[in-house]
């Protein structure tokens, strides 16, 4: 049960990590007790969110263990705050520019994620047809991990990472859509 002070107390605690833009509390009716309350925190910078994530995950608060996850920014912006399961598939954008895409990129990316995070099945690079030179958002790299746990570990480490002055974006991607060849949103 959510009390009237939860939002202000949560916002106050989260502001220790940086500028908090938004704090939303959502009750999930019918969900198991340990998943009945979902709190969404939107920070000004990814680095601030990462600090909060690292510190809050696993922390004991109000008699419960905090489960922390990064949430899809596009879903959040649309107000889509319904619970969805994580996926074995990660979508990486802003990693490379179109002119950097070559036949080695899939192999190199797969090797790197396996070395850093654990087993992965495959990697697929898709350049959106409307992509212009230097549009790193248009290069979509899909990595299929062996498990949701490994994908989650990779997501938390990759999302927001700076690479050649670009902020890499990582998010879960629905495995069914990936398997059906749907590579654009």
PDB file of C-alpha atoms in Angstrom:
ATOM      1  CA  UNK A   1       0.000   0.000   0.000  1.00  0.00           C
ATOM      2  CA  UNK A   2       1.294   3.428  -0.974  1.00  0.00           C
ATOM      3  CA  UNK A   3       1.142   6.127   1.676  1.00  0.00           C
ATOM      4  CA  UNK A   4       0.938   9.823   0.884  1.00  0.00           C
ATOM      5  CA  UNK A   5       4.578  10.475   1.870  1.00  0.00           C
ATOM      6  CA  UNK A   6       6.141   7.841  -0.397  1.00  0.00           C
ATOM      7  CA  UNK A   7       6.555  10.105  -3.440  1.00  0.00           C
ATOM      8  CA  UNK A   8       8.154  12.994  -1.538  1.00  0.00           C
ATOM      9  CA  UNK A   9      10.396  10.649   0.483  1.00  0.00           C
ATOM     10  CA  UNK A  10      11.491   8.796  -2.653  1.00  0.00           C
ATOM     11  CA  UNK A  11      12.185  12.028  -4.545  1.00  0.00           C
ATOM     12  CA  UNK A  12      14.217  13.376  -1.625  1.00  0.00           C
ATOM     13  CA  UNK A  13      16.297  10.175  -1.477  1.00  0.00           C
ATOM     14  CA  UNK A  14      16.792  10.094  -5.277  1.00  0.00           C
ATOM     15  CA  UNK A  15      17.944  13.722  -5.439  1.00  0.00           C
ATOM     16  CA  UNK A  16      21.095  12.651  -3.588  1.00  0.00           C
ATOM     17  CA  UNK A  17      22.253  11.191  -6.916  1.00  0.00           C
ATOM     18  CA  UNK A  18      21.565  14.199  -9.126  1.00  0.00           C
ATOM     19  CA  UNK A  19      18.872  16.372 -10.624  1.00  0.00           C
ATOM     20  CA  UNK A  20      15.581  14.476 -10.563  1.00  0.00           C
ATOM     21  CA  UNK A  21      13.164  15.531 -13.289  1.00  0.00           C
ATOM     22  CA  UNK A  22      10.269  13.280 -12.372  1.00  0.00           C
ATOM     23  CA  UNK A  23       9.138  10.732  -9.784  1.00  0.00           C
ATOM     24  CA  UNK A  24       6.090   8.593 -10.540  1.00  0.00           C
ATOM     25  CA  UNK A  25       4.600   6.016  -8.166  1.00  0.00           C
ATOM     26  CA  UNK A  26       2.430   3.323  -9.749  1.00  0.00           C
ATOM     27  CA  UNK A  27       0.521   0.656  -7.872  1.00  0.00           C
ATOM     28  CA  UNK A  28       0.073  -2.669  -9.656  1.00  0.00           C
ATOM     29  CA  UNK A  29      -3.248  -4.092  -8.499  1.00  0.00           C
ATOM     30  CA  UNK A  30      -3.194  -7.879  -8.285  1.00  0.00           C
ATOM     31  CA  UNK A  31       0.598  -8.092  -8.513  1.00  0.00           C
ATOM     32  CA  UNK A  32       2.594 -10.108  -5.959  1.00  0.00           C
ATOM     33  CA  UNK A  33       3.306  -8.085  -2.814  1.00  0.00           C
ATOM     34  CA  UNK A  34       6.993  -7.630  -3.684  1.00  0.00           C
ATOM     35  CA  UNK A  35       6.032  -6.166  -7.095  1.00  0.00           C
ATOM     36  CA  UNK A  36       2.902  -4.205  -6.130  1.00  0.00           C
ATOM     37  CA  UNK A  37       4.542  -0.769  -6.178  1.00  0.00           C
ATOM     38  CA  UNK A  38       6.627   0.515  -9.081  1.00  0.00           C
ATOM     39  CA  UNK A  39       8.577   3.757  -8.800  1.00  0.00           C
ATOM     40  CA  UNK A  40       9.853   5.538 -11.910  1.00  0.00           C
ATOM     41  CA  UNK A  41      12.661   8.058 -11.516  1.00  0.00           C
ATOM     42  CA  UNK A  42      13.706  10.290 -14.404  1.00  0.00           C
ATOM     43  CA  UNK A  43      17.082  11.933 -13.920  1.00  0.00           C
ATOM     44  CA  UNK A  44      18.621  14.782 -15.879  1.00  0.00           C
ATOM     45  CA  UNK A  45      21.656  12.650 -16.816  1.00  0.00           C
ATOM     46  CA  UNK A  46      22.169   8.935 -17.412  1.00  0.00           C
ATOM     47  CA  UNK A  47      25.206   8.957 -15.115  1.00  0.00           C
ATOM     48  CA  UNK A  48      22.981  10.134 -12.237  1.00  0.00           C
ATOM     49  CA  UNK A  49      20.475   7.362 -12.946  1.00  0.00           C
ATOM     50  CA  UNK A  50      23.326   4.852 -13.054  1.00  0.00           C
ATOM     51  CA  UNK A  51      24.589   5.962  -9.631  1.00  0.00           C
ATOM     52  CA  UNK A  52      21.092   5.673  -8.192  1.00  0.00           C
ATOM     53  CA  UNK A  53      20.623   2.257  -9.795  1.00  0.00           C
ATOM     54  CA  UNK A  54      23.902   0.922  -8.416  1.00  0.00           C
ATOM     55  CA  UNK A  55      23.188   2.164  -4.899  1.00  0.00           C
ATOM     56  CA  UNK A  56      19.481   1.316  -4.673  1.00  0.00           C
ATOM     57  CA  UNK A  57      19.465  -2.150  -6.238  1.00  0.00           C
ATOM     58  CA  UNK A  58      19.252  -4.748  -3.498  1.00  0.00           C
ATOM     59  CA  UNK A  59      18.861  -2.137  -0.771  1.00  0.00           C
ATOM     60  CA  UNK A  60      16.452  -2.941   2.026  1.00  0.00           C
ATOM     61  CA  UNK A  61      13.740  -0.255   2.266  1.00  0.00           C
ATOM     62  CA  UNK A  62      10.476  -0.243   4.240  1.00  0.00           C
ATOM     63  CA  UNK A  63      10.672  -3.975   4.871  1.00  0.00           C
ATOM     64  CA  UNK A  64      11.349  -4.875   1.228  1.00  0.00           C
ATOM     65  CA  UNK A  65      14.336  -5.431  -1.010  1.00  0.00           C
ATOM     66  CA  UNK A  66      14.498  -2.845  -3.796  1.00  0.00           C
ATOM     67  CA  UNK A  67      14.572  -4.224  -7.340  1.00  0.00           C
ATOM     68  CA  UNK A  68      16.054  -1.631  -9.685  1.00  0.00           C
ATOM     69  CA  UNK A  69      15.976  -1.655 -13.491  1.00  0.00           C
ATOM     70  CA  UNK A  70      16.519   0.787 -16.311  1.00  0.00           C
ATOM     71  CA  UNK A  71      13.303   1.525 -18.163  1.00  0.00           C
ATOM     72  CA  UNK A  72      12.807   2.173 -21.862  1.00  0.00           C
ATOM     73  CA  UNK A  73      12.897   5.969 -22.335  1.00  0.00           C
ATOM     74  CA  UNK A  74      10.481   5.897 -25.268  1.00  0.00           C
ATOM     75  CA  UNK A  75       7.893   3.898 -23.310  1.00  0.00           C
ATOM     76  CA  UNK A  76       8.295   6.258 -20.364  1.00  0.00           C
ATOM     77  CA  UNK A  77       7.835   9.321 -22.585  1.00  0.00           C
ATOM     78  CA  UNK A  78       4.638   7.772 -24.009  1.00  0.00           C
ATOM     79  CA  UNK A  79       3.354   7.121 -20.473  1.00  0.00           C
ATOM     80  CA  UNK A  80       3.506   3.360 -21.043  1.00  0.00           C
ATOM     81  CA  UNK A  81       4.343   2.300 -17.509  1.00  0.00           C
ATOM     82  CA  UNK A  82       2.814  -1.166 -17.578  1.00  0.00           C
ATOM     83  CA  UNK A  83       4.998  -4.017 -16.459  1.00  0.00           C
ATOM     84  CA  UNK A  84       6.630  -6.043 -19.230  1.00  0.00           C
ATOM     85  CA  UNK A  85       9.126  -8.796 -18.914  1.00  0.00           C
ATOM     86  CA  UNK A  86      12.750  -8.159 -19.782  1.00  0.00           C
ATOM     87  CA  UNK A  87      14.062  -9.838 -22.919  1.00  0.00           C
ATOM     88  CA  UNK A  88      17.130 -11.769 -24.003  1.00  0.00           C
ATOM     89  CA  UNK A  89      17.436  -9.293 -26.894  1.00  0.00           C
ATOM     90  CA  UNK A  90      19.129  -5.927 -26.447  1.00  0.00           C
ATOM     91  CA  UNK A  91      18.923  -3.145 -28.999  1.00  0.00           C
ATOM     92  CA  UNK A  92      21.996  -0.903 -29.074  1.00  0.00           C
ATOM     93  CA  UNK A  93      21.933   2.444 -30.859  1.00  0.00           C
ATOM     94  CA  UNK A  94      24.368   5.318 -31.115  1.00  0.00           C
ATOM     95  CA  UNK A  95      27.252   2.835 -30.954  1.00  0.00           C
ATOM     96  CA  UNK A  96      28.666   3.425 -34.451  1.00  0.00           C
ATOM     97  CA  UNK A  97      27.968   5.698 -37.392  1.00  0.00           C
ATOM     98  CA  UNK A  98      26.765   4.214 -40.711  1.00  0.00           C
ATOM     99  CA  UNK A  99      30.198   4.527 -42.339  1.00  0.00           C
ATOM    100  CA  UNK A 100      31.637   2.317 -39.552  1.00  0.00           C
ATOM    101  CA  UNK A 101      29.360  -0.607 -40.416  1.00  0.00           C
ATOM    102  CA  UNK A 102      31.267  -3.446 -42.052  1.00  0.00           C
ATOM    103  CA  UNK A 103      31.178  -7.257 -42.144  1.00  0.00           C
ATOM    104  CA  UNK A 104      33.313  -7.433 -38.974  1.00  0.00           C
ATOM    105  CA  UNK A 105      31.004  -5.317 -36.769  1.00  0.00           C
ATOM    106  CA  UNK A 106      28.643  -8.181 -35.852  1.00  0.00           C
ATOM    107  CA  UNK A 107      31.522 -10.507 -34.967  1.00  0.00           C
ATOM    108  CA  UNK A 108      33.425  -7.834 -32.997  1.00  0.00           C
ATOM    109  CA  UNK A 109      30.328  -6.763 -31.052  1.00  0.00           C
ATOM    110  CA  UNK A 110      29.375 -10.361 -30.226  1.00  0.00           C
ATOM    111  CA  UNK A 111      32.896 -11.149 -28.992  1.00  0.00           C
ATOM    112  CA  UNK A 112      33.061  -8.012 -26.854  1.00  0.00           C
ATOM    113  CA  UNK A 113      29.713  -8.535 -25.127  1.00  0.00           C
ATOM    114  CA  UNK A 114      30.496 -12.195 -24.457  1.00  0.00           C
ATOM    115  CA  UNK A 115      33.865 -11.309 -22.908  1.00  0.00           C
ATOM    116  CA  UNK A 116      32.354  -8.601 -20.692  1.00  0.00           C
ATOM    117  CA  UNK A 117      28.922  -9.963 -19.765  1.00  0.00           C
ATOM    118  CA  UNK A 118      28.532 -13.652 -20.593  1.00  0.00           C
ATOM    119  CA  UNK A 119      27.139 -15.971 -23.253  1.00  0.00           C
ATOM    120  CA  UNK A 120      25.356 -14.516 -26.261  1.00  0.00           C
ATOM    121  CA  UNK A 121      23.818 -16.382 -29.195  1.00  0.00           C
ATOM    122  CA  UNK A 122      24.036 -13.854 -31.989  1.00  0.00           C
ATOM    123  CA  UNK A 123      24.423 -10.277 -33.108  1.00  0.00           C
ATOM    124  CA  UNK A 124      22.645  -8.615 -36.005  1.00  0.00           C
ATOM    125  CA  UNK A 125      23.310  -5.146 -37.436  1.00  0.00           C
ATOM    126  CA  UNK A 126      20.490  -3.313 -39.214  1.00  0.00           C
ATOM    127  CA  UNK A 127      20.869   0.136 -40.775  1.00  0.00           C
ATOM    128  CA  UNK A 128      17.526   1.881 -41.158  1.00  0.00           C
ATOM    129  CA  UNK A 129      16.877   2.801 -44.808  1.00  0.00           C
ATOM    130  CA  UNK A 130      16.333   6.469 -43.917  1.00  0.00           C
ATOM    131  CA  UNK A 131      19.709   6.758 -42.181  1.00  0.00           C
ATOM    132  CA  UNK A 132      21.993   9.573 -43.306  1.00  0.00           C
ATOM    133  CA  UNK A 133      25.797   9.713 -42.783  1.00  0.00           C
ATOM    134  CA  UNK A 134      26.807  10.377 -39.167  1.00  0.00           C
ATOM    135  CA  UNK A 135      23.356   9.282 -37.898  1.00  0.00           C
ATOM    136  CA  UNK A 136      24.459   6.751 -35.297  1.00  0.00           C
ATOM    137  CA  UNK A 137      20.841   6.413 -34.118  1.00  0.00           C
ATOM    138  CA  UNK A 138      20.010   4.786 -37.458  1.00  0.00           C
ATOM    139  CA  UNK A 139      22.426   1.899 -36.896  1.00  0.00           C
ATOM    140  CA  UNK A 140      20.565  -0.671 -34.815  1.00  0.00           C
ATOM    141  CA  UNK A 141      22.615  -3.483 -33.297  1.00  0.00           C
ATOM    142  CA  UNK A 142      20.658  -6.401 -31.851  1.00  0.00           C
ATOM    143  CA  UNK A 143      22.382  -8.791 -29.448  1.00  0.00           C
ATOM    144  CA  UNK A 144      20.639 -12.017 -28.427  1.00  0.00           C
ATOM    145  CA  UNK A 145      21.958 -13.241 -25.080  1.00  0.00           C
ATOM    146  CA  UNK A 146      21.619 -16.748 -23.676  1.00  0.00           C
ATOM    147  CA  UNK A 147      19.550 -15.470 -20.746  1.00  0.00           C
ATOM    148  CA  UNK A 148      17.587 -12.461 -19.529  1.00  0.00           C
ATOM    149  CA  UNK A 149      20.019 -12.175 -16.612  1.00  0.00           C
ATOM    150  CA  UNK A 150      23.026 -11.707 -18.902  1.00  0.00           C
ATOM    151  CA  UNK A 151      21.068  -9.229 -21.054  1.00  0.00           C
ATOM    152  CA  UNK A 152      20.121  -7.252 -17.927  1.00  0.00           C
ATOM    153  CA  UNK A 153      23.743  -7.155 -16.785  1.00  0.00           C
ATOM    154  CA  UNK A 154      24.786  -5.872 -20.224  1.00  0.00           C
ATOM    155  CA  UNK A 155      21.980  -3.299 -20.312  1.00  0.00           C
ATOM    156  CA  UNK A 156      22.991  -1.735 -17.015  1.00  0.00           C
ATOM    157  CA  UNK A 157      26.650  -1.511 -18.091  1.00  0.00           C
ATOM    158  CA  UNK A 158      26.142  -0.329 -21.684  1.00  0.00           C
ATOM    159  CA  UNK A 159      23.217   2.102 -21.468  1.00  0.00           C
ATOM    160  CA  UNK A 160      24.528   5.644 -21.144  1.00  0.00           C
ATOM    161  CA  UNK A 161      28.155   4.699 -21.714  1.00  0.00           C
ATOM    162  CA  UNK A 162      30.134   7.340 -23.597  1.00  0.00           C
ATOM    163  CA  UNK A 163      31.942   6.124 -26.688  1.00  0.00           C
ATOM    164  CA  UNK A 164      33.692   8.588 -29.007  1.00  0.00           C
ATOM    165  CA  UNK A 165      31.587  11.471 -27.609  1.00  0.00           C
ATOM    166  CA  UNK A 166      28.374   9.520 -28.225  1.00  0.00           C
ATOM    167  CA  UNK A 167      26.074   8.260 -25.502  1.00  0.00           C
ATOM    168  CA  UNK A 168      25.280   4.634 -26.296  1.00  0.00           C
ATOM    169  CA  UNK A 169      21.652   3.642 -25.799  1.00  0.00           C
ATOM    170  CA  UNK A 170      20.636   0.123 -24.855  1.00  0.00           C
ATOM    171  CA  UNK A 171      17.144  -1.207 -24.287  1.00  0.00           C
ATOM    172  CA  UNK A 172      15.339  -4.503 -24.184  1.00  0.00           C
ATOM    173  CA  UNK A 173      13.713  -5.483 -27.467  1.00  0.00           C
ATOM    174  CA  UNK A 174      10.815  -7.902 -27.761  1.00  0.00           C
ATOM    175  CA  UNK A 175      12.246 -11.248 -28.817  1.00  0.00           C
ATOM    176  CA  UNK A 176       9.176 -12.139 -30.902  1.00  0.00           C
ATOM    177  CA  UNK A 177       9.525  -8.921 -32.933  1.00  0.00           C
ATOM    178  CA  UNK A 178      13.215  -9.588 -33.475  1.00  0.00           C
ATOM    179  CA  UNK A 179      12.575 -13.170 -34.621  1.00  0.00           C
ATOM    180  CA  UNK A 180       9.927 -11.909 -37.062  1.00  0.00           C
ATOM    181  CA  UNK A 181      12.453  -9.521 -38.625  1.00  0.00           C
ATOM    182  CA  UNK A 182      10.881  -6.338 -37.250  1.00  0.00           C
ATOM    183  CA  UNK A 183      13.943  -4.138 -36.788  1.00  0.00           C
ATOM    184  CA  UNK A 184      12.338  -0.675 -36.746  1.00  0.00           C
ATOM    185  CA  UNK A 185      10.002   0.798 -34.137  1.00  0.00           C
TER     186      UNK A 185
END
